[in-house]
mmCIF file of C-alpha atoms in Angstrom:
data_model
loop_
_atom_site.group_PDB
_atom_site.id
_atom_site.type_symbol
_atom_site.label_atom_id
_atom_site.label_comp_id
_atom_site.label_asym_id
_atom_site.label_seq_id
_atom_site.Cartn_x
_atom_site.Cartn_y
_atom_site.Cartn_z
ATOM 1 C CA ASP A 272 -29.836 44.560 3.147
ATOM 2 C CA ILE A 273 -31.029 47.267 5.523
ATOM 3 C CA VAL A 274 -34.223 48.821 4.220
ATOM 4 C CA MET A 275 -34.729 52.514 4.900
ATOM 5 C CA THR A 276 -38.291 53.845 4.938
ATOM 6 C CA GLN A 277 -39.093 57.536 5.109
ATOM 7 C CA SER A 278 -42.365 59.196 5.983
ATOM 8 C CA PRO A 279 -44.117 61.075 4.633
ATOM 9 C CA ASP A 280 -43.320 60.879 0.929
ATOM 10 C CA SER A 281 -44.171 64.552 0.592
ATOM 11 C CA LEU A 282 -44.799 67.394 2.955
ATOM 12 C CA ALA A 283 -46.054 70.968 2.617
ATOM 13 C CA VAL A 284 -45.242 73.390 5.413
ATOM 14 C CA SER A 285 -45.786 77.131 5.782
ATOM 15 C CA LEU A 286 -42.799 79.454 5.891
ATOM 16 C CA GLY A 287 -41.528 79.809 9.439
ATOM 17 C CA GLU A 288 -43.220 76.621 10.600
ATOM 18 C CA ARG A 289 -41.621 73.349 11.680
ATOM 19 C CA ALA A 290 -41.045 70.487 9.260
ATOM 20 C CA THR A 291 -40.478 66.945 10.467
ATOM 21 C CA ILE A 292 -39.330 63.978 8.381
ATOM 22 C CA ASN A 293 -39.085 60.466 9.749
ATOM 23 C CA CYS A 294 -36.794 57.618 8.769
ATOM 24 C CA LYS A 295 -36.961 54.033 9.930
ATOM 25 C CA SER A 296 -34.337 51.351 9.332
ATOM 26 C CA SER A 297 -35.159 47.655 9.148
ATOM 27 C CA GLN A 298 -32.381 46.926 11.644
ATOM 28 C CA SER A 299 -30.390 48.945 14.122
ATOM 29 C CA VAL A 300 -27.659 51.214 12.784
ATOM 30 C CA LEU A 301 -26.197 51.834 16.221
ATOM 31 C CA TYR A 302 -22.561 50.746 16.300
ATOM 32 C CA GLY A 303 -21.835 49.446 19.758
ATOM 33 C CA PRO A 304 -18.087 50.097 20.112
ATOM 34 C CA ASN A 305 -18.458 53.872 19.662
ATOM 35 C CA ASN A 306 -22.181 54.240 20.471
ATOM 36 C CA LYS A 307 -22.812 56.131 17.246
ATOM 37 C CA ASN A 308 -25.755 55.788 14.928
ATOM 38 C CA TYR A 309 -24.590 55.541 11.328
ATOM 39 C CA LEU A 310 -27.533 57.476 9.958
ATOM 40 C CA THR A 311 -27.063 60.355 7.550
ATOM 41 C CA TRP A 312 -29.356 63.010 6.083
ATOM 42 C CA TYR A 313 -28.914 64.648 2.685
ATOM 43 C CA GLN A 314 -30.696 67.521 0.967
ATOM 44 C CA GLN A 315 -31.113 67.552 -2.798
ATOM 45 C CA LYS A 316 -32.342 70.611 -4.652
ATOM 46 C CA PRO A 317 -33.512 70.344 -8.273
ATOM 47 C CA GLY A 318 -30.664 69.904 -10.734
ATOM 48 C CA GLN A 319 -28.054 69.606 -7.989
ATOM 49 C CA PRO A 320 -26.232 66.718 -6.351
ATOM 50 C CA PRO A 321 -27.216 65.805 -2.816
ATOM 51 C CA LYS A 322 -25.614 67.751 -0.002
ATOM 52 C CA LEU A 323 -24.641 66.303 3.359
ATOM 53 C CA LEU A 324 -26.668 67.839 6.182
ATOM 54 C CA ILE A 325 -26.307 65.585 9.213
ATOM 55 C CA TYR A 326 -24.256 62.524 10.099
ATOM 56 C CA TRP A 327 -24.161 60.229 13.108
ATOM 57 C CA ALA A 328 -27.903 60.928 13.321
ATOM 58 C CA SER A 329 -27.498 64.311 14.999
ATOM 59 C CA THR A 330 -24.181 65.972 14.049
ATOM 60 C CA ARG A 331 -24.606 68.904 11.680
ATOM 61 C CA GLU A 332 -22.108 69.156 8.858
ATOM 62 C CA SER A 333 -20.033 72.332 8.917
ATOM 63 C CA GLY A 334 -21.929 75.258 7.425
ATOM 64 C CA VAL A 335 -25.392 73.737 7.786
ATOM 65 C CA PRO A 336 -27.819 76.191 9.442
ATOM 66 C CA ASP A 337 -28.782 75.334 13.001
ATOM 67 C CA ARG A 338 -32.486 75.222 12.092
ATOM 68 C CA PHE A 339 -31.675 71.703 10.832
ATOM 69 C CA SER A 340 -31.450 69.073 13.539
ATOM 70 C CA GLY A 341 -31.431 65.300 13.659
ATOM 71 C CA SER A 342 -32.472 62.938 16.405
ATOM 72 C CA GLY A 343 -33.169 59.301 17.095
ATOM 73 C CA SER A 344 -31.321 56.095 17.794
ATOM 74 C CA GLY A 345 -31.337 52.454 16.808
ATOM 75 C CA THR A 346 -33.969 52.203 14.100
ATOM 76 C CA ASP A 347 -36.024 55.402 14.340
ATOM 77 C CA PHE A 348 -34.770 58.805 13.302
ATOM 78 C CA THR A 349 -36.103 62.292 12.642
ATOM 79 C CA LEU A 350 -34.928 65.305 10.676
ATOM 80 C CA THR A 351 -36.427 68.564 11.909
ATOM 81 C CA ILE A 352 -36.324 71.980 10.292
ATOM 82 C CA SER A 353 -37.339 74.334 13.078
ATOM 83 C CA SER A 354 -38.429 77.303 10.970
ATOM 84 C CA LEU A 355 -38.878 76.585 7.277
ATOM 85 C CA GLN A 356 -37.197 78.962 4.840
ATOM 86 C CA ALA A 357 -37.899 79.209 1.117
ATOM 87 C CA GLU A 358 -34.450 77.824 0.304
ATOM 88 C CA ASP A 359 -35.242 74.608 2.181
ATOM 89 C CA VAL A 360 -37.527 73.395 -0.612
ATOM 90 C CA ALA A 361 -35.851 70.145 -1.664
ATOM 91 C CA VAL A 362 -35.981 66.386 -1.459
ATOM 92 C CA TYR A 363 -34.500 64.953 1.722
ATOM 93 C CA TYR A 364 -32.959 61.488 1.941
ATOM 94 C CA CYS A 365 -31.833 59.432 4.886
ATOM 95 C CA GLN A 366 -29.102 56.837 4.428
ATOM 96 C CA GLN A 367 -27.651 54.139 6.604
ATOM 97 C CA TYR A 368 -23.865 54.127 6.638
ATOM 98 C CA TYR A 369 -23.676 51.167 9.009
ATOM 99 C CA THR A 370 -22.959 48.448 6.501
ATOM 100 C CA THR A 371 -22.802 47.867 2.765
ATOM 101 C CA PRO A 372 -24.867 48.123 0.702
ATOM 102 C CA TYR A 373 -25.308 51.693 1.890
ATOM 103 C CA THR A 374 -29.020 52.121 1.402
ATOM 104 C CA PHE A 375 -31.101 55.271 1.091
ATOM 105 C CA GLY A 376 -34.674 56.059 1.973
ATOM 106 C CA GLN A 377 -37.022 56.777 -0.919
ATOM 107 C CA GLY A 378 -36.881 60.532 -0.272
ATOM 108 C CA THR A 379 -39.296 63.094 1.128
ATOM 109 C CA LYS A 380 -40.263 66.061 -1.016
ATOM 110 C CA LEU A 381 -40.627 69.217 1.036
ATOM 111 C CA GLU A 382 -42.639 72.107 -0.361
ATOM 112 C CA ILE A 383 -44.033 75.427 0.836
ATOM 113 C CA LYS A 384 -47.698 75.513 1.777
ATOM 114 C CA GLN B 86 -11.347 73.122 -1.338
ATOM 115 C CA VAL B 87 -12.480 69.587 -1.983
ATOM 116 C CA GLN B 88 -13.793 69.075 -5.515
ATOM 117 C CA LEU B 89 -14.922 66.086 -7.509
ATOM 118 C CA VAL B 90 -15.251 66.943 -11.188
ATOM 119 C CA GLN B 91 -17.036 64.435 -13.383
ATOM 120 C CA SER B 92 -16.995 63.927 -17.128
ATOM 121 C CA GLY B 93 -19.709 65.370 -19.318
ATOM 122 C CA SER B 94 -23.123 64.035 -20.267
ATOM 123 C CA THR B 95 -23.253 61.333 -22.871
ATOM 124 C CA LEU B 96 -25.695 59.624 -25.215
ATOM 125 C CA LYS B 97 -25.082 55.979 -25.991
ATOM 126 C CA MET B 98 -26.729 53.273 -28.063
ATOM 127 C CA PRO B 99 -28.018 50.155 -26.311
ATOM 128 C CA GLY B 100 -25.255 47.563 -26.101
ATOM 129 C CA ALA B 101 -22.472 50.151 -26.085
ATOM 130 C CA SER B 102 -20.055 50.872 -23.246
ATOM 131 C CA VAL B 103 -19.255 54.064 -21.383
ATOM 132 C CA LYS B 104 -16.446 55.062 -19.041
ATOM 133 C CA LEU B 105 -17.217 57.865 -16.607
ATOM 134 C CA SER B 106 -14.459 59.790 -14.882
ATOM 135 C CA CYS B 107 -14.274 61.581 -11.561
ATOM 136 C CA GLN B 108 -11.235 63.745 -10.873
ATOM 137 C CA ALA B 109 -10.605 64.704 -7.257
ATOM 138 C CA SER B 110 -8.720 67.715 -5.953
ATOM 139 C CA GLY B 111 -8.205 69.582 -2.701
ATOM 140 C CA TYR B 112 -7.398 66.549 -0.552
ATOM 141 C CA ARG B 113 -5.196 63.468 -0.389
ATOM 142 C CA PHE B 114 -6.891 61.136 -2.882
ATOM 143 C CA LYS B 115 -5.770 57.902 -1.279
ATOM 144 C CA SER B 116 -7.129 58.875 2.136
ATOM 145 C CA TYR B 117 -10.803 58.563 1.171
ATOM 146 C CA ALA B 118 -12.844 55.944 -0.618
ATOM 147 C CA VAL B 119 -14.806 56.808 -3.737
ATOM 148 C CA ASN B 120 -18.385 55.625 -3.975
ATOM 149 C CA TRP B 121 -20.733 55.727 -6.964
ATOM 150 C CA VAL B 122 -24.460 56.489 -6.749
ATOM 151 C CA ARG B 123 -27.080 56.332 -9.483
ATOM 152 C CA GLN B 124 -30.240 58.394 -9.823
ATOM 153 C CA ALA B 125 -32.695 57.465 -12.552
ATOM 154 C CA PRO B 126 -34.923 60.264 -13.890
ATOM 155 C CA GLY B 127 -37.358 61.409 -11.205
ATOM 156 C CA GLN B 128 -36.209 58.645 -8.870
ATOM 157 C CA GLY B 129 -34.234 58.265 -5.663
ATOM 158 C CA LEU B 130 -30.611 57.478 -4.908
ATOM 159 C CA GLU B 131 -29.171 54.024 -5.466
ATOM 160 C CA TRP B 132 -25.726 52.936 -4.263
ATOM 161 C CA ILE B 133 -23.708 51.193 -6.978
ATOM 162 C CA GLY B 134 -20.592 50.412 -4.943
ATOM 163 C CA TRP B 135 -17.218 51.751 -3.926
ATOM 164 C CA ILE B 136 -13.515 51.461 -4.520
ATOM 165 C CA ASN B 137 -10.738 51.610 -1.958
ATOM 166 C CA THR B 138 -8.387 54.259 -3.332
ATOM 167 C CA ASN B 139 -5.464 52.795 -1.391
ATOM 168 C CA SER B 140 -5.705 49.143 -2.372
ATOM 169 C CA GLY B 141 -7.835 49.480 -5.501
ATOM 170 C CA LYS B 142 -10.209 46.860 -4.124
ATOM 171 C CA PRO B 143 -13.795 47.379 -5.310
ATOM 172 C CA GLU B 144 -17.124 46.306 -3.895
ATOM 173 C CA ASN B 145 -20.223 46.262 -6.076
ATOM 174 C CA ALA B 146 -23.773 46.286 -4.800
ATOM 175 C CA GLN B 147 -25.945 43.359 -5.796
ATOM 176 C CA GLY B 148 -27.588 44.219 -9.053
ATOM 177 C CA PHE B 149 -24.501 46.106 -10.184
ATOM 178 C CA THR B 150 -22.126 43.209 -10.669
ATOM 179 C CA GLY B 151 -20.633 42.166 -13.978
ATOM 180 C CA ARG B 152 -21.395 45.190 -16.159
ATOM 181 C CA PHE B 153 -20.225 47.842 -13.685
ATOM 182 C CA VAL B 154 -16.472 48.092 -13.134
ATOM 183 C CA PHE B 155 -14.600 50.557 -10.923
ATOM 184 C CA SER B 156 -11.010 51.573 -11.543
ATOM 185 C CA LEU B 157 -8.478 54.202 -10.549
ATOM 186 C CA ASP B 158 -5.597 56.237 -11.895
ATOM 187 C CA THR B 159 -3.991 57.528 -8.734
ATOM 188 C CA SER B 160 -1.356 59.431 -10.714
ATOM 189 C CA VAL B 161 -4.084 61.889 -11.735
ATOM 190 C CA ASN B 162 -6.380 61.455 -8.704
ATOM 191 C CA THR B 163 -9.142 60.036 -10.853
ATOM 192 C CA ALA B 164 -11.721 57.313 -10.357
ATOM 193 C CA TYR B 165 -13.618 55.655 -13.178
ATOM 194 C CA LEU B 166 -16.858 53.769 -13.600
ATOM 195 C CA GLN B 167 -17.159 51.682 -16.738
ATOM 196 C CA ILE B 168 -20.571 50.338 -17.716
ATOM 197 C CA SER B 169 -20.745 47.776 -20.484
ATOM 198 C CA ARG B 170 -23.663 46.392 -22.508
ATOM 199 C CA LEU B 171 -25.726 49.485 -21.772
ATOM 200 C CA GLU B 172 -29.481 49.089 -21.428
ATOM 201 C CA ALA B 173 -32.237 51.701 -21.519
ATOM 202 C CA GLU B 174 -32.664 51.176 -17.766
ATOM 203 C CA ASP B 175 -29.121 52.509 -17.234
ATOM 204 C CA THR B 176 -30.331 55.978 -18.218
ATOM 205 C CA ALA B 177 -29.581 58.025 -15.117
ATOM 206 C CA VAL B 178 -27.319 60.578 -13.490
ATOM 207 C CA TYR B 179 -24.254 58.935 -12.015
ATOM 208 C CA TYR B 180 -22.529 60.595 -9.059
ATOM 209 C CA CYS B 181 -19.105 59.940 -7.657
ATOM 210 C CA VAL B 182 -18.861 60.665 -3.966
ATOM 211 C CA ARG B 183 -16.058 60.994 -1.476
ATOM 212 C CA ALA B 184 -16.691 58.911 1.615
ATOM 213 C CA SER B 185 -15.392 59.844 5.016
ATOM 214 C CA GLY B 186 -15.696 57.388 7.875
ATOM 215 C CA TRP B 187 -19.234 58.533 8.609
ATOM 216 C CA ALA B 188 -20.914 59.917 5.487
ATOM 217 C CA PHE B 189 -20.757 60.781 1.825
ATOM 218 C CA ASP B 190 -19.319 64.207 2.438
ATOM 219 C CA HIS B 191 -18.527 65.543 -1.038
ATOM 220 C CA TRP B 192 -20.393 64.791 -4.250
ATOM 221 C CA GLY B 193 -19.421 65.288 -7.860
ATOM 222 C CA GLN B 194 -21.750 67.312 -10.058
ATOM 223 C CA GLY B 195 -23.045 64.157 -11.731
ATOM 224 C CA THR B 196 -22.810 62.720 -15.234
ATOM 225 C CA ALA B 197 -26.018 62.162 -17.168
ATOM 226 C CA VAL B 198 -25.978 58.982 -19.225
ATOM 227 C CA THR B 199 -28.750 58.514 -21.759
ATOM 228 C CA VAL B 200 -29.141 55.145 -23.445
ATOM 229 C CA SER B 201 -31.284 55.351 -26.537
ATOM 230 C CA SER B 202 -31.337 54.226 -30.131
#
């Protein structure tokens, strides 16, 4: 199984500041034939199901604000929120969609400082 | 719009069975796989497996074989997850999720299953 490890486990950032969450996979999730990284980011607010933010490591889902961006390739990935808003308080999960079992990171809890 | 509507919360005794439903609307049901994800209280997301809505072929994650069974009723665009011989450790919110070719793009609202005597 591909193990997904996020860092940090929790993060407190001031409003308007940048938040950065890292995700590392135990093996590459880069699919050679189409050169896409099968790495996905989800946001989960309390009492709600997760919401898709970014797929293919860096493609924003329709309707997701452009302050959210994803980067990375192979085994190392980053989710960046460029200017933290109050509504961004949530737990963020990365997931590899490269092969089953589709594994998730343990989650990173983002709070306001 | 795409919607996945799940059955309501349930309380079960240890050893009992439960069948969760997930009714899809707003898209062609057979064009997308349905996955199931579990979230224990205060914990992260755990993939249970998926079912091919075209062929009906399921795939269970290790650790979710035997007691966890996926099924479909394509006449009503509904996927099911049946869990037998419930244990306290099965207490969790269970999500059904539509899978595109690149992500879990639409999630049901979740069904809370509580196993307690």
